[in-house]
């Protein structure tokens, strides 16, 4: 079974631009969560989607948004990029909400660098 | 109320030794405590997880100990191997949801 696939793996943007990252969950998984990983702040929850609906949102500005499609694939978008947005963006999928019964599996992330 | 504090930040252990990583949480609503292992260039991989209704859970060389009254939990890696050299993260969440609050991570180096 293929794991969580995130594309692209690496991305370089400049300040003020916008970016879209993609996540394909494990086949059959319907819940997708996004996390930002930086050396300073560690792993921080961005948002969670299930059945095309956002179920939960972390403490990030409105420049960070996401969506989920009917095939469970998810995208996150960051507008008006800032230097501080440089990070590894991780996507995790699970069969359904409820991490206790349905473990979350992470992809290898998209490394976003802002120049 | 959402913090998870992890210690130590780094750890060096000899091959065959025991690695111990500790975490403390504040939010008593948390009822799901997983540990993740991350290698450079890779995403975190779930190692082992525990619910607060048990005090210990063992899977192979990895053991979680949980102290509900102290709001602390720890990971023990027995018979540490060089291949265990990685960054380990504790996390906490509610079993009914997928939002995880992560500790700051512990970089473990196992010397041969």
Short mmCIF file of C-alpha atoms in Angstrom, two decimals:
data_model
loop_
_atom_site.label_atom_id
_atom_site.label_comp_id
_atom_site.label_asym_id
_atom_site.label_seq_id
_atom_site.Cartn_x
_atom_site.Cartn_y
_atom_site.Cartn_z
CA UNK A 1 0.00 0.00 0.00
CA UNK A 2 1.45 3.36 -1.00
CA UNK A 3 2.07 5.82 1.81
CA UNK A 4 1.10 9.47 2.06
CA UNK A 5 2.41 11.33 -0.98
CA UNK A 6 3.26 15.00 -0.83
CA UNK A 7 4.19 17.10 -3.83
CA UNK A 8 6.37 18.85 -4.57
CA UNK A 9 9.15 17.74 -2.22
CA UNK A 10 11.01 21.03 -2.47
CA UNK A 11 9.86 24.50 -3.36
CA UNK A 12 11.55 27.88 -3.46
CA UNK A 13 9.46 31.03 -3.49
CA UNK A 14 10.00 34.73 -2.85
CA UNK A 15 8.26 36.96 -0.35
CA UNK A 16 4.80 38.05 -1.38
CA UNK A 17 4.14 35.07 -3.63
CA UNK A 18 1.60 32.38 -2.94
CA UNK A 19 2.08 28.62 -2.93
CA UNK A 20 -0.07 25.49 -3.11
CA UNK A 21 1.05 22.19 -1.64
CA UNK A 22 -0.58 18.86 -2.39
CA UNK A 23 -1.20 15.75 -0.31
CA UNK A 24 -2.53 12.38 -1.44
CA UNK A 25 -3.51 10.26 1.56
CA UNK A 26 -3.13 6.52 1.89
CA UNK A 27 -5.75 4.75 -0.19
CA UNK A 28 -8.95 4.46 1.81
CA UNK A 29 -7.98 7.18 4.28
CA UNK A 30 -10.49 10.01 4.46
CA UNK A 31 -8.95 12.25 7.13
CA UNK A 32 -6.04 14.57 6.35
CA UNK A 33 -4.18 16.86 8.72
CA UNK A 34 -1.45 19.39 8.00
CA UNK A 35 1.46 20.38 10.23
CA UNK A 36 4.26 22.93 9.97
CA UNK A 37 7.70 21.89 11.22
CA UNK A 38 10.40 24.48 11.96
CA UNK A 39 13.56 24.30 14.09
CA UNK A 40 12.27 27.07 16.35
CA UNK A 41 8.59 26.16 16.80
CA UNK A 42 8.74 22.42 16.23
CA UNK A 43 5.69 20.62 14.88
CA UNK A 44 2.56 22.75 14.89
CA UNK A 45 -0.93 21.74 13.82
CA UNK A 46 -2.37 23.71 10.91
CA UNK A 47 -5.73 22.13 10.11
CA UNK A 48 -7.64 18.89 9.67
CA UNK A 49 -10.07 17.84 6.98
CA UNK A 50 -12.55 15.00 6.80
CA UNK A 51 -15.12 14.43 4.09
CA UNK A 52 -14.19 17.76 2.46
CA UNK A 53 -14.95 19.67 5.70
CA UNK A 54 -12.47 21.44 7.94
CA UNK A 55 -12.89 19.91 11.39
CA UNK A 56 -10.18 21.71 13.27
CA UNK A 57 -7.83 24.64 12.79
CA UNK A 58 -4.60 25.64 14.53
CA UNK A 59 -3.39 29.10 15.47
CA UNK A 60 -2.14 30.29 12.13
CA UNK A 61 -3.06 33.48 10.26
CA UNK A 62 -5.70 33.48 7.57
CA UNK A 63 -2.97 33.41 4.91
CA UNK A 64 -2.89 29.67 5.54
CA UNK A 65 -5.83 27.83 4.04
CA UNK A 66 -6.65 24.37 2.86
CA UNK A 67 -9.23 22.23 1.22
CA UNK A 68 -10.05 18.60 0.62
CA UNK A 69 -11.47 17.07 -2.51
CA UNK A 70 -14.03 14.30 -2.90
CA UNK A 71 -11.23 11.76 -3.48
CA UNK A 72 -9.73 12.78 -0.08
CA UNK A 73 -6.73 14.49 -1.66
CA UNK A 74 -5.93 17.74 0.08
CA UNK A 75 -4.19 20.98 -0.76
CA UNK A 76 -2.94 23.76 1.43
CA UNK A 77 -2.33 27.28 0.22
CA UNK A 78 -0.21 30.01 1.72
CA UNK A 79 -0.69 33.50 0.34
CA UNK A 80 1.55 36.56 0.67
CA UNK A 81 4.53 34.45 1.72
CA UNK A 82 6.79 35.70 4.50
CA UNK A 83 10.34 34.66 5.35
CA UNK A 84 9.01 32.99 8.49
CA UNK A 85 6.91 30.63 6.40
CA UNK A 86 10.05 28.70 5.47
CA UNK A 87 9.41 25.27 6.91
CA UNK A 88 8.75 21.62 6.29
CA UNK A 89 5.03 21.16 5.70
CA UNK A 90 3.80 17.72 6.66
CA UNK A 91 0.58 15.99 5.79
CA UNK A 92 -0.82 13.09 7.80
CA UNK A 93 -3.68 10.81 6.93
CA UNK A 94 -5.85 8.42 8.88
CA UNK A 95 -8.83 6.27 8.03
CA UNK A 96 -11.17 8.57 9.93
CA UNK A 97 -11.06 11.16 12.71
CA UNK A 98 -10.11 9.67 16.01
CA UNK A 99 -6.36 9.27 16.32
CA UNK A 100 -6.75 6.91 19.23
CA UNK A 101 -8.29 4.22 17.09
CA UNK A 102 -6.97 5.30 13.72
CA UNK A 103 -3.25 6.14 13.78
CA UNK A 104 -2.04 9.04 11.69
CA UNK A 105 0.59 8.33 9.04
CA UNK A 106 2.80 11.17 7.86
CA UNK A 107 4.22 11.90 4.44
CA UNK A 108 7.81 13.04 3.98
CA UNK A 109 6.75 16.64 3.63
CA UNK A 110 7.29 19.58 1.31
CA UNK A 111 10.32 21.71 2.12
CA UNK A 112 9.34 25.33 1.43
CA UNK A 113 12.08 27.96 1.32
CA UNK A 114 11.25 31.66 1.08
CA UNK A 115 13.89 33.98 -0.33
CA UNK B 1 -3.00 24.56 28.52
CA UNK B 2 -1.92 23.12 25.18
CA UNK B 3 1.80 22.68 25.85
CA UNK B 4 3.70 19.44 25.84
CA UNK B 5 7.18 19.73 27.32
CA UNK B 6 9.82 17.19 26.28
CA UNK B 7 13.24 16.48 27.75
CA UNK B 8 16.10 16.10 27.17
CA UNK B 9 16.68 17.96 23.91
CA UNK B 10 19.45 15.54 23.00
CA UNK B 11 20.76 12.25 24.25
CA UNK B 12 23.85 10.15 23.59
CA UNK B 13 23.74 6.50 24.55
CA UNK B 14 26.03 3.56 23.96
CA UNK B 15 24.88 0.64 21.87
CA UNK B 16 22.96 -1.74 24.09
CA UNK B 17 22.05 0.98 26.56
CA UNK B 18 18.67 2.41 27.53
CA UNK B 19 17.39 5.70 26.11
CA UNK B 20 14.82 7.50 28.25
CA UNK B 21 12.81 10.49 27.04
CA UNK B 22 10.30 12.30 29.22
CA UNK B 23 7.25 14.39 28.44
CA UNK B 24 4.83 16.40 30.54
CA UNK B 25 1.48 17.79 29.50
CA UNK B 26 -0.91 20.33 30.96
CA UNK B 27 -4.28 19.74 29.33
CA UNK B 28 -6.17 17.08 31.27
CA UNK B 29 -8.51 16.64 28.30
CA UNK B 30 -5.74 14.84 26.41
CA UNK B 31 -6.38 11.11 26.28
CA UNK B 32 -4.10 9.89 23.51
CA UNK B 33 -0.30 9.94 23.75
CA UNK B 34 1.74 8.77 20.75
CA UNK B 35 5.45 8.75 20.15
CA UNK B 36 6.92 9.41 16.72
CA UNK B 37 10.38 8.71 15.29
CA UNK B 38 11.79 10.94 12.59
CA UNK B 39 14.86 10.40 10.45
CA UNK B 40 16.46 13.25 8.47
CA UNK B 41 14.56 13.96 5.27
CA UNK B 42 11.61 11.83 6.34
CA UNK B 43 8.27 12.46 7.96
CA UNK B 44 7.54 11.31 11.53
CA UNK B 45 6.64 7.63 11.84
CA UNK B 46 4.35 6.38 14.60
CA UNK B 47 6.27 4.18 17.05
CA UNK B 48 3.89 3.42 19.85
CA UNK B 49 0.91 5.08 21.53
CA UNK B 50 -0.87 4.82 24.87
CA UNK B 51 -4.22 5.75 26.36
CA UNK B 52 -4.43 6.92 30.02
CA UNK B 53 -6.30 3.82 31.16
CA UNK B 54 -3.03 1.86 31.17
CA UNK B 55 0.22 2.71 32.95
CA UNK B 56 2.60 0.94 30.60
CA UNK B 57 2.68 -0.37 27.06
CA UNK B 58 5.48 -2.33 25.44
CA UNK B 59 6.15 -3.02 21.77
CA UNK B 60 9.42 -4.76 21.09
CA UNK B 61 12.26 -2.66 22.49
CA UNK B 62 10.02 0.39 22.98
CA UNK B 63 8.04 0.97 26.19
CA UNK B 64 5.79 3.85 27.17
CA UNK B 65 5.25 4.55 30.86
CA UNK B 66 2.33 6.78 31.78
CA UNK B 67 1.64 8.61 35.05
CA UNK B 68 -1.79 10.20 34.89
CA UNK B 69 -1.65 11.94 38.28
CA UNK B 70 1.68 13.58 37.44
CA UNK B 71 0.60 14.26 33.85
CA UNK B 72 3.82 12.74 32.60
CA UNK B 73 4.75 9.99 30.19
CA UNK B 74 8.03 8.61 28.99
CA UNK B 75 9.58 6.50 26.26
CA UNK B 76 12.16 3.87 27.06
CA UNK B 77 14.24 2.40 24.24
CA UNK B 78 15.85 -0.80 25.46
CA UNK B 79 19.00 -2.30 23.94
CA UNK B 80 19.52 0.87 21.86
CA UNK B 81 20.99 0.30 18.40
CA UNK B 82 22.79 2.70 16.02
CA UNK B 83 19.74 2.45 13.75
CA UNK B 84 17.68 4.02 16.52
CA UNK B 85 19.61 7.28 16.05
CA UNK B 86 16.82 9.70 15.15
CA UNK B 87 14.70 12.48 16.57
CA UNK B 88 11.85 11.35 18.79
CA UNK B 89 8.70 13.36 19.41
CA UNK B 90 6.06 12.84 22.03
CA UNK B 91 2.60 14.15 21.32
CA UNK B 92 -0.77 14.46 22.98
CA UNK B 93 -4.26 14.70 21.65
CA UNK B 94 -7.84 13.69 22.09
CA UNK B 95 -8.61 10.21 20.83
CA UNK B 96 -11.78 11.46 19.19
CA UNK B 97 -9.88 13.89 16.98
CA UNK B 98 -6.72 14.14 14.92
CA UNK B 99 -5.16 17.32 16.30
CA UNK B 100 -1.86 16.49 17.98
CA UNK B 101 0.22 18.79 20.17
CA UNK B 102 3.87 17.82 19.87
CA UNK B 103 6.78 18.09 22.28
CA UNK B 104 9.94 19.84 21.10
CA UNK B 105 11.74 16.64 20.14
CA UNK B 106 14.76 14.71 21.42
CA UNK B 107 17.69 13.97 19.18
CA UNK B 108 19.05 10.53 20.10
CA UNK B 109 22.50 9.37 19.03
CA UNK B 110 23.43 5.76 19.67
CA UNK B 111 27.18 5.22 19.57
CA UNK B 112 28.44 1.82 18.37
#
